């Protein structure tokens, strides 16, 4: 898939699903520095059961001491802190960033 080797030291990222079109219990994912794919496909690292999320929607990755997100050409785009990022390349994530994929909302926290 979209995996590449990255340095494994740095901030752990936690993604918490805060809004979803489906009534789901609160869920979160925690990842060490690396590269991860968000989408509807069951092979994704973060699987979102939201029909407005593309199979391979976005990727998050750690590089040069920072976490980034990049839209993977999704149908409905990705919004970070109120800004559409589809077609704009990687965007740096901040602690507390609000990421909208389809109709699902994830909040970023660094540990």
mmCIF file of N, CA and C in Angstrom:
data_model
loop_
_atom_site.group_PDB
_atom_site.id
_atom_site.type_symbol
_atom_site.label_atom_id
_atom_site.label_comp_id
_atom_site.label_asym_id
_atom_site.label_seq_id
_atom_site.Cartn_x
_atom_site.Cartn_y
_atom_site.Cartn_z
ATOM 1 N N UNK A 1 0.843 -1.166 0.000
ATOM 2 C CA UNK A 1 0.000 0.000 0.000
ATOM 3 C C UNK A 1 0.892 1.235 0.000
ATOM 4 N N UNK A 2 0.663 2.227 0.856
ATOM 5 C CA UNK A 2 1.393 3.486 0.851
ATOM 6 C C UNK A 2 2.444 3.538 1.948
ATOM 7 N N UNK A 3 2.929 2.425 2.399
ATOM 8 C CA UNK A 3 3.852 2.386 3.520
ATOM 9 C C UNK A 3 5.275 2.748 3.068
ATOM 10 N N UNK A 4 5.983 3.429 3.944
ATOM 11 C CA UNK A 4 7.400 3.691 3.700
ATOM 12 C C UNK A 4 8.088 3.690 5.053
ATOM 13 N N UNK A 5 9.376 3.496 5.047
ATOM 14 C CA UNK A 5 10.121 3.477 6.304
ATOM 15 C C UNK A 5 10.315 4.902 6.798
ATOM 16 N N UNK A 6 10.034 5.094 8.081
ATOM 17 C CA UNK A 6 10.266 6.389 8.702
ATOM 18 C C UNK A 6 10.917 6.160 10.046
ATOM 19 N N UNK A 7 11.571 7.185 10.533
ATOM 20 C CA UNK A 7 12.227 7.099 11.836
ATOM 21 C C UNK A 7 11.171 6.864 12.917
ATOM 22 N N UNK A 8 11.426 5.944 13.835
ATOM 23 C CA UNK A 8 10.436 5.529 14.811
ATOM 24 C C UNK A 8 10.536 6.247 16.152
ATOM 25 N N UNK A 9 11.135 7.429 16.191
ATOM 26 C CA UNK A 9 11.165 8.190 17.433
ATOM 27 C C UNK A 9 10.330 9.437 17.239
ATOM 28 N N UNK A 10 9.611 9.845 18.268
ATOM 29 C CA UNK A 10 8.802 11.050 18.171
ATOM 30 C C UNK A 10 7.481 10.897 18.879
ATOM 31 N N UNK A 11 6.578 11.818 18.584
ATOM 32 C CA UNK A 11 5.289 11.889 19.235
ATOM 33 C C UNK A 11 4.347 10.777 18.781
ATOM 34 N N UNK A 12 3.669 10.180 19.747
ATOM 35 C CA UNK A 12 2.599 9.236 19.447
ATOM 36 C C UNK A 12 1.368 10.064 19.117
ATOM 37 N N UNK A 13 0.604 9.635 18.111
ATOM 38 C CA UNK A 13 -0.613 10.345 17.736
ATOM 39 C C UNK A 13 -1.820 9.522 18.160
ATOM 40 N N UNK A 14 -2.825 10.213 18.672
ATOM 41 C CA UNK A 14 -4.095 9.576 19.000
ATOM 42 C C UNK A 14 -5.172 10.259 18.173
ATOM 43 N N UNK A 15 -5.956 9.457 17.465
ATOM 44 C CA UNK A 15 -7.082 9.955 16.675
ATOM 45 C C UNK A 15 -8.357 9.470 17.351
ATOM 46 N N UNK A 16 -9.238 10.390 17.712
ATOM 47 C CA UNK A 16 -10.482 10.034 18.374
ATOM 48 C C UNK A 16 -11.652 10.405 17.474
ATOM 49 N N UNK A 17 -12.497 9.422 17.190
ATOM 50 C CA UNK A 17 -13.694 9.649 16.388
ATOM 51 C C UNK A 17 -14.732 10.318 17.279
ATOM 52 N N UNK A 18 -15.066 11.574 16.976
ATOM 53 C CA UNK A 18 -16.008 12.319 17.816
ATOM 54 C C UNK A 18 -17.383 12.457 17.186
ATOM 55 N N UNK A 19 -17.457 12.337 15.855
ATOM 56 C CA UNK A 19 -18.739 12.425 15.156
ATOM 57 C C UNK A 19 -18.731 11.415 14.014
ATOM 58 N N UNK A 20 -19.891 10.766 13.817
ATOM 59 C CA UNK A 20 -20.029 9.789 12.755
ATOM 60 C C UNK A 20 -21.496 9.735 12.339
ATOM 61 N N UNK A 21 -21.774 9.435 11.052
ATOM 62 C CA UNK A 21 -23.169 9.309 10.642
ATOM 63 C C UNK A 21 -23.824 8.043 11.208
ATOM 64 N N UNK A 22 -23.033 7.174 11.803
ATOM 65 C CA UNK A 22 -23.551 5.946 12.402
ATOM 66 C C UNK A 22 -23.408 6.027 13.915
ATOM 67 N N UNK A 23 -24.399 5.562 14.650
ATOM 68 C CA UNK A 23 -24.277 5.575 16.115
ATOM 69 C C UNK A 23 -23.253 4.536 16.572
ATOM 70 N N UNK A 24 -22.051 5.001 16.832
ATOM 71 C CA UNK A 24 -20.973 4.119 17.271
ATOM 72 C C UNK A 24 -20.493 4.558 18.643
ATOM 73 N N UNK A 25 -19.978 3.631 19.428
ATOM 74 C CA UNK A 25 -19.368 4.061 20.686
ATOM 75 C C UNK A 25 -18.102 4.860 20.384
ATOM 76 N N UNK A 26 -17.708 5.700 21.323
ATOM 77 C CA UNK A 26 -16.472 6.475 21.139
ATOM 78 C C UNK A 26 -15.318 5.519 20.874
ATOM 79 N N UNK A 27 -14.538 5.817 19.872
ATOM 80 C CA UNK A 27 -13.415 4.956 19.512
ATOM 81 C C UNK A 27 -12.209 5.844 19.225
ATOM 82 N N UNK A 28 -11.027 5.327 19.546
ATOM 83 C CA UNK A 28 -9.812 6.061 19.223
ATOM 84 C C UNK A 28 -8.721 5.079 18.805
ATOM 85 N N UNK A 29 -7.771 5.610 18.077
ATOM 86 C CA UNK A 29 -6.625 4.845 17.597
ATOM 87 C C UNK A 29 -5.378 5.573 18.061
ATOM 88 N N UNK A 30 -4.370 4.819 18.453
ATOM 89 C CA UNK A 30 -3.107 5.396 18.887
ATOM 90 C C UNK A 30 -1.991 4.764 18.068
ATOM 91 N N UNK A 31 -1.128 5.621 17.497
ATOM 92 C CA UNK A 31 -0.073 5.129 16.630
ATOM 93 C C UNK A 31 1.274 5.757 16.980
ATOM 94 N N UNK A 32 2.337 4.945 16.969
ATOM 95 C CA UNK A 32 3.685 5.500 17.076
ATOM 96 C C UNK A 32 4.052 6.129 15.732
ATOM 97 N N UNK A 33 5.131 6.899 15.679
ATOM 98 C CA UNK A 33 5.539 7.482 14.398
ATOM 99 C C UNK A 33 5.616 6.414 13.306
ATOM 100 N N UNK A 34 5.087 6.745 12.163
ATOM 101 C CA UNK A 34 5.029 5.827 11.029
ATOM 102 C C UNK A 34 4.117 6.421 9.978
ATOM 103 N N UNK A 35 3.513 5.546 9.173
ATOM 104 C CA UNK A 35 2.600 5.980 8.117
ATOM 105 C C UNK A 35 1.363 5.108 8.163
ATOM 106 N N UNK A 36 0.188 5.741 8.107
ATOM 107 C CA UNK A 36 -1.075 5.031 8.296
ATOM 108 C C UNK A 36 -2.121 5.556 7.320
ATOM 109 N N UNK A 37 -3.017 4.657 6.885
ATOM 110 C CA UNK A 37 -4.054 5.018 5.924
ATOM 111 C C UNK A 37 -5.416 5.002 6.605
ATOM 112 N N UNK A 38 -6.214 6.035 6.314
ATOM 113 C CA UNK A 38 -7.584 6.143 6.801
ATOM 114 C C UNK A 38 -8.519 5.880 5.637
ATOM 115 N N UNK A 39 -9.573 5.117 5.872
ATOM 116 C CA UNK A 39 -10.538 4.879 4.804
ATOM 117 C C UNK A 39 -11.578 3.848 5.185
ATOM 118 N N UNK A 40 -12.385 3.514 4.215
ATOM 119 C CA UNK A 40 -13.467 2.548 4.410
ATOM 120 C C UNK A 40 -13.011 1.107 4.179
ATOM 121 N N UNK A 41 -11.917 0.915 3.479
ATOM 122 C CA UNK A 41 -11.402 -0.425 3.176
ATOM 123 C C UNK A 41 -10.975 -1.119 4.470
ATOM 124 N N UNK A 42 -11.375 -2.380 4.667
ATOM 125 C CA UNK A 42 -11.010 -3.086 5.896
ATOM 126 C C UNK A 42 -9.505 -3.270 6.098
ATOM 127 N N UNK A 43 -8.706 -3.048 5.062
ATOM 128 C CA UNK A 43 -7.259 -3.174 5.206
ATOM 129 C C UNK A 43 -6.611 -1.877 5.712
ATOM 130 N N UNK A 44 -7.386 -0.801 5.820
ATOM 131 C CA UNK A 44 -6.845 0.477 6.303
ATOM 132 C C UNK A 44 -6.483 0.379 7.780
ATOM 133 N N UNK A 45 -5.578 1.231 8.204
ATOM 134 C CA UNK A 45 -5.173 1.282 9.610
ATOM 135 C C UNK A 45 -6.273 1.890 10.473
ATOM 136 N N UNK A 46 -6.978 2.874 9.931
ATOM 137 C CA UNK A 46 -8.137 3.481 10.588
ATOM 138 C C UNK A 46 -9.323 3.232 9.663
ATOM 139 N N UNK A 47 -10.204 2.322 10.051
ATOM 140 C CA UNK A 47 -11.364 1.967 9.241
ATOM 141 C C UNK A 47 -12.563 2.776 9.729
ATOM 142 N N UNK A 48 -13.146 3.555 8.817
ATOM 143 C CA UNK A 48 -14.310 4.372 9.129
ATOM 144 C C UNK A 48 -15.504 3.844 8.339
ATOM 145 N N UNK A 49 -16.511 3.365 9.042
ATOM 146 C CA UNK A 49 -17.696 2.793 8.412
ATOM 147 C C UNK A 49 -18.681 3.905 8.064
ATOM 148 N N UNK A 50 -18.270 4.731 7.138
ATOM 149 C CA UNK A 50 -19.023 5.905 6.717
ATOM 150 C C UNK A 50 -19.054 5.862 5.202
ATOM 151 N N UNK A 51 -20.253 5.754 4.587
ATOM 152 C CA UNK A 51 -20.316 5.643 3.127
ATOM 153 C C UNK A 51 -19.759 6.861 2.382
ATOM 154 N N UNK A 52 -19.569 7.985 3.070
ATOM 155 C CA UNK A 52 -19.008 9.174 2.414
ATOM 156 C C UNK A 52 -17.482 9.207 2.496
ATOM 157 N N UNK A 53 -16.887 8.198 3.133
ATOM 158 C CA UNK A 53 -15.435 8.056 3.211
ATOM 159 C C UNK A 53 -14.992 7.141 2.070
ATOM 160 N N UNK A 54 -13.958 7.530 1.345
ATOM 161 C CA UNK A 54 -13.436 6.702 0.256
ATOM 162 C C UNK A 54 -12.723 5.474 0.809
ATOM 163 N N UNK A 55 -12.563 4.461 -0.032
ATOM 164 C CA UNK A 55 -11.884 3.233 0.412
ATOM 165 C C UNK A 55 -10.493 3.547 0.946
ATOM 166 N N UNK A 56 -9.734 4.345 0.216
ATOM 167 C CA UNK A 56 -8.427 4.843 0.651
ATOM 168 C C UNK A 56 -8.558 6.361 0.642
ATOM 169 N N UNK A 57 -8.895 6.933 1.775
ATOM 170 C CA UNK A 57 -9.292 8.340 1.834
ATOM 171 C C UNK A 57 -8.114 9.288 2.066
ATOM 172 N N UNK A 58 -7.319 9.009 3.090
ATOM 173 C CA UNK A 58 -6.210 9.907 3.446
ATOM 174 C C UNK A 58 -5.118 9.101 4.123
ATOM 175 N N UNK A 59 -3.947 9.687 4.203
ATOM 176 C CA UNK A 59 -2.863 9.045 4.953
ATOM 177 C C UNK A 59 -2.311 10.046 5.939
ATOM 178 N N UNK A 60 -1.905 9.530 7.093
ATOM 179 C CA UNK A 60 -1.197 10.345 8.066
ATOM 180 C C UNK A 60 0.193 9.747 8.198
ATOM 181 N N UNK A 61 1.170 10.592 8.403
ATOM 182 C CA UNK A 61 2.530 10.082 8.545
ATOM 183 C C UNK A 61 3.378 11.058 9.352
ATOM 184 N N UNK A 62 4.455 10.509 9.923
ATOM 185 C CA UNK A 62 5.384 11.267 10.750
ATOM 186 C C UNK A 62 6.647 11.513 9.942
ATOM 187 N N UNK A 63 7.070 12.763 9.873
ATOM 188 C CA UNK A 63 8.279 13.110 9.121
ATOM 189 C C UNK A 63 8.909 14.357 9.733
ATOM 190 N N UNK A 64 10.226 14.338 9.895
ATOM 191 C CA UNK A 64 10.969 15.494 10.405
ATOM 192 C C UNK A 64 10.390 16.035 11.722
ATOM 193 N N UNK A 65 9.959 15.126 12.597
ATOM 194 C CA UNK A 65 9.476 15.514 13.911
ATOM 195 C C UNK A 65 8.047 16.014 13.967
ATOM 196 N N UNK A 66 7.321 15.914 12.861
ATOM 197 C CA UNK A 66 5.939 16.408 12.801
ATOM 198 C C UNK A 66 5.028 15.362 12.164
ATOM 199 N N UNK A 67 3.737 15.439 12.493
ATOM 200 C CA UNK A 67 2.718 14.600 11.869
ATOM 201 C C UNK A 67 2.047 15.374 10.746
ATOM 202 N N UNK A 68 1.783 14.677 9.633
ATOM 203 C CA UNK A 68 1.133 15.280 8.470
ATOM 204 C C UNK A 68 -0.044 14.424 8.036
ATOM 205 N N UNK A 69 -0.972 15.042 7.306
ATOM 206 C CA UNK A 69 -2.071 14.316 6.677
ATOM 207 C C UNK A 69 -2.132 14.745 5.229
ATOM 208 N N UNK A 70 -2.497 13.799 4.372
ATOM 209 C CA UNK A 70 -2.626 14.076 2.942
ATOM 210 C C UNK A 70 -3.840 13.337 2.406
ATOM 211 N N UNK A 71 -4.687 14.039 1.675
ATOM 212 C CA UNK A 71 -5.835 13.415 1.026
ATOM 213 C C UNK A 71 -5.327 12.560 -0.134
ATOM 214 N N UNK A 72 -5.894 11.377 -0.298
ATOM 215 C CA UNK A 72 -5.446 10.451 -1.344
ATOM 216 C C UNK A 72 -6.353 10.482 -2.568
ATOM 217 N N UNK A 73 -6.875 11.667 -2.899
ATOM 218 C CA UNK A 73 -7.766 11.791 -4.052
ATOM 219 C C UNK A 73 -9.164 11.290 -3.745
ATOM 220 N N UNK A 74 -9.592 11.457 -2.518
ATOM 221 C CA UNK A 74 -10.907 10.975 -2.086
ATOM 222 C C UNK A 74 -12.027 11.666 -2.860
ATOM 223 N N UNK A 75 -13.188 11.049 -2.861
ATOM 224 C CA UNK A 75 -14.344 11.618 -3.543
ATOM 225 C C UNK A 75 -14.864 12.860 -2.824
ATOM 226 N N UNK A 76 -14.954 12.810 -1.507
ATOM 227 C CA UNK A 76 -15.569 13.896 -0.741
ATOM 228 C C UNK A 76 -14.575 14.802 -0.023
ATOM 229 N N UNK A 77 -13.293 14.597 -0.217
ATOM 230 C CA UNK A 77 -12.282 15.481 0.337
ATOM 231 C C UNK A 77 -12.020 15.289 1.823
ATOM 232 N N UNK A 78 -11.030 16.028 2.300
ATOM 233 C CA UNK A 78 -10.611 16.008 3.695
ATOM 234 C C UNK A 78 -10.473 17.459 4.147
ATOM 235 N N UNK A 79 -10.993 17.753 5.339
ATOM 236 C CA UNK A 79 -10.938 19.111 5.883
ATOM 237 C C UNK A 79 -10.165 19.066 7.188
ATOM 238 N N UNK A 80 -9.160 19.930 7.321
ATOM 239 C CA UNK A 80 -8.363 20.020 8.541
ATOM 240 C C UNK A 80 -8.531 21.425 9.105
ATOM 241 N N UNK A 81 -9.059 21.492 10.311
ATOM 242 C CA UNK A 81 -9.279 22.781 10.981
ATOM 243 C C UNK A 81 -10.006 23.774 10.081
ATOM 244 N N UNK A 82 -11.037 23.273 9.397
ATOM 245 C CA UNK A 82 -11.882 24.136 8.572
ATOM 246 C C UNK A 82 -11.374 24.413 7.174
ATOM 247 N N UNK A 83 -10.230 23.839 6.788
ATOM 248 C CA UNK A 83 -9.644 24.094 5.465
ATOM 249 C C UNK A 83 -9.615 22.804 4.655
ATOM 250 N N UNK A 84 -10.194 22.843 3.451
ATOM 251 C CA UNK A 84 -10.174 21.700 2.539
ATOM 252 C C UNK A 84 -8.738 21.481 2.058
ATOM 253 N N UNK A 85 -8.240 20.239 2.174
ATOM 254 C CA UNK A 85 -6.840 19.979 1.803
ATOM 255 C C UNK A 85 -6.701 19.107 0.554
ATOM 256 N N UNK A 86 -7.806 18.644 -0.019
ATOM 257 C CA UNK A 86 -7.736 17.786 -1.200
ATOM 258 C C UNK A 86 -6.979 18.503 -2.317
ATOM 259 N N UNK A 87 -5.954 17.826 -2.847
ATOM 260 C CA UNK A 87 -5.159 18.376 -3.932
ATOM 261 C C UNK A 87 -4.088 19.360 -3.492
ATOM 262 N N UNK A 88 -3.929 19.570 -2.196
ATOM 263 C CA UNK A 88 -2.956 20.548 -1.703
ATOM 264 C C UNK A 88 -1.698 19.908 -1.137
ATOM 265 N N UNK A 89 -1.577 18.584 -1.216
ATOM 266 C CA UNK A 89 -0.403 17.911 -0.677
ATOM 267 C C UNK A 89 -0.499 17.776 0.836
ATOM 268 N N UNK A 90 0.603 17.381 1.470
ATOM 269 C CA UNK A 90 0.596 17.161 2.921
ATOM 270 C C UNK A 90 0.359 18.447 3.706
ATOM 271 N N UNK A 91 -0.391 18.300 4.803
ATOM 272 C CA UNK A 91 -0.681 19.413 5.703
ATOM 273 C C UNK A 91 -0.282 18.981 7.111
ATOM 274 N N UNK A 92 0.427 19.861 7.824
ATOM 275 C CA UNK A 92 0.871 19.538 9.182
ATOM 276 C C UNK A 92 -0.312 19.512 10.134
ATOM 277 N N UNK A 93 -0.336 18.484 10.990
ATOM 278 C CA UNK A 93 -1.356 18.375 12.028
ATOM 279 C C UNK A 93 -0.851 19.016 13.310
ATOM 280 N N UNK A 94 -1.760 19.605 14.070
ATOM 281 C CA UNK A 94 -1.434 20.199 15.360
ATOM 282 C C UNK A 94 -2.193 19.444 16.442
ATOM 283 N N UNK A 95 -1.716 19.546 17.667
ATOM 284 C CA UNK A 95 -2.445 18.969 18.784
ATOM 285 C C UNK A 95 -3.806 19.659 18.845
ATOM 286 N N UNK A 96 -4.865 18.880 18.812
ATOM 287 C CA UNK A 96 -6.211 19.432 18.831
ATOM 288 C C UNK A 96 -6.817 19.655 17.459
ATOM 289 N N UNK A 97 -6.069 19.347 16.381
ATOM 290 C CA UNK A 97 -6.627 19.513 15.039
ATOM 291 C C UNK A 97 -7.909 18.702 14.893
ATOM 292 N N UNK A 98 -8.842 19.273 14.142
ATOM 293 C CA UNK A 98 -10.119 18.615 13.845
ATOM 294 C C UNK A 98 -10.072 18.213 12.376
ATOM 295 N N UNK A 99 -10.166 16.902 12.128
ATOM 296 C CA UNK A 99 -10.054 16.362 10.780
ATOM 297 C C UNK A 99 -11.407 15.778 10.375
ATOM 298 N N UNK A 100 -11.951 16.261 9.245
ATOM 299 C CA UNK A 100 -13.223 15.766 8.742
ATOM 300 C C UNK A 100 -12.956 14.945 7.489
ATOM 301 N N UNK A 101 -13.344 13.679 7.541
ATOM 302 C CA UNK A 101 -13.254 12.780 6.380
ATOM 303 C C UNK A 101 -14.676 12.281 6.124
ATOM 304 N N UNK A 102 -15.200 12.581 4.937
ATOM 305 C CA UNK A 102 -16.606 12.274 4.688
ATOM 306 C C UNK A 102 -17.455 13.052 5.676
ATOM 307 N N UNK A 103 -18.300 12.331 6.424
ATOM 308 C CA UNK A 103 -19.117 12.962 7.470
ATOM 309 C C UNK A 103 -18.615 12.591 8.860
ATOM 310 N N UNK A 104 -17.431 12.006 8.919
ATOM 311 C CA UNK A 104 -16.833 11.595 10.196
ATOM 312 C C UNK A 104 -15.817 12.636 10.650
ATOM 313 N N UNK A 105 -15.751 12.855 11.954
ATOM 314 C CA UNK A 105 -14.839 13.858 12.515
ATOM 315 C C UNK A 105 -13.879 13.166 13.496
ATOM 316 N N UNK A 106 -12.589 13.411 13.278
ATOM 317 C CA UNK A 106 -11.535 12.893 14.146
ATOM 318 C C UNK A 106 -10.827 14.066 14.799
ATOM 319 N N UNK A 107 -10.480 13.912 16.080
ATOM 320 C CA UNK A 107 -9.706 14.930 16.771
ATOM 321 C C UNK A 107 -8.336 14.350 17.066
ATOM 322 N N UNK A 108 -7.291 15.147 16.833
ATOM 323 C CA UNK A 108 -5.896 14.738 16.978
ATOM 324 C C UNK A 108 -5.394 15.134 18.371
ATOM 325 N N UNK A 109 -4.669 14.204 18.978
ATOM 326 C CA UNK A 109 -3.994 14.509 20.236
ATOM 327 C C UNK A 109 -2.619 13.864 20.173
ATOM 328 N N UNK A 110 -1.603 14.592 20.627
ATOM 329 C CA UNK A 110 -0.246 14.043 20.689
ATOM 330 C C UNK A 110 0.069 13.620 22.106
ATOM 331 N N UNK A 111 0.781 12.509 22.233
ATOM 332 C CA UNK A 111 1.168 12.003 23.549
ATOM 333 C C UNK A 111 2.673 11.932 23.635
#
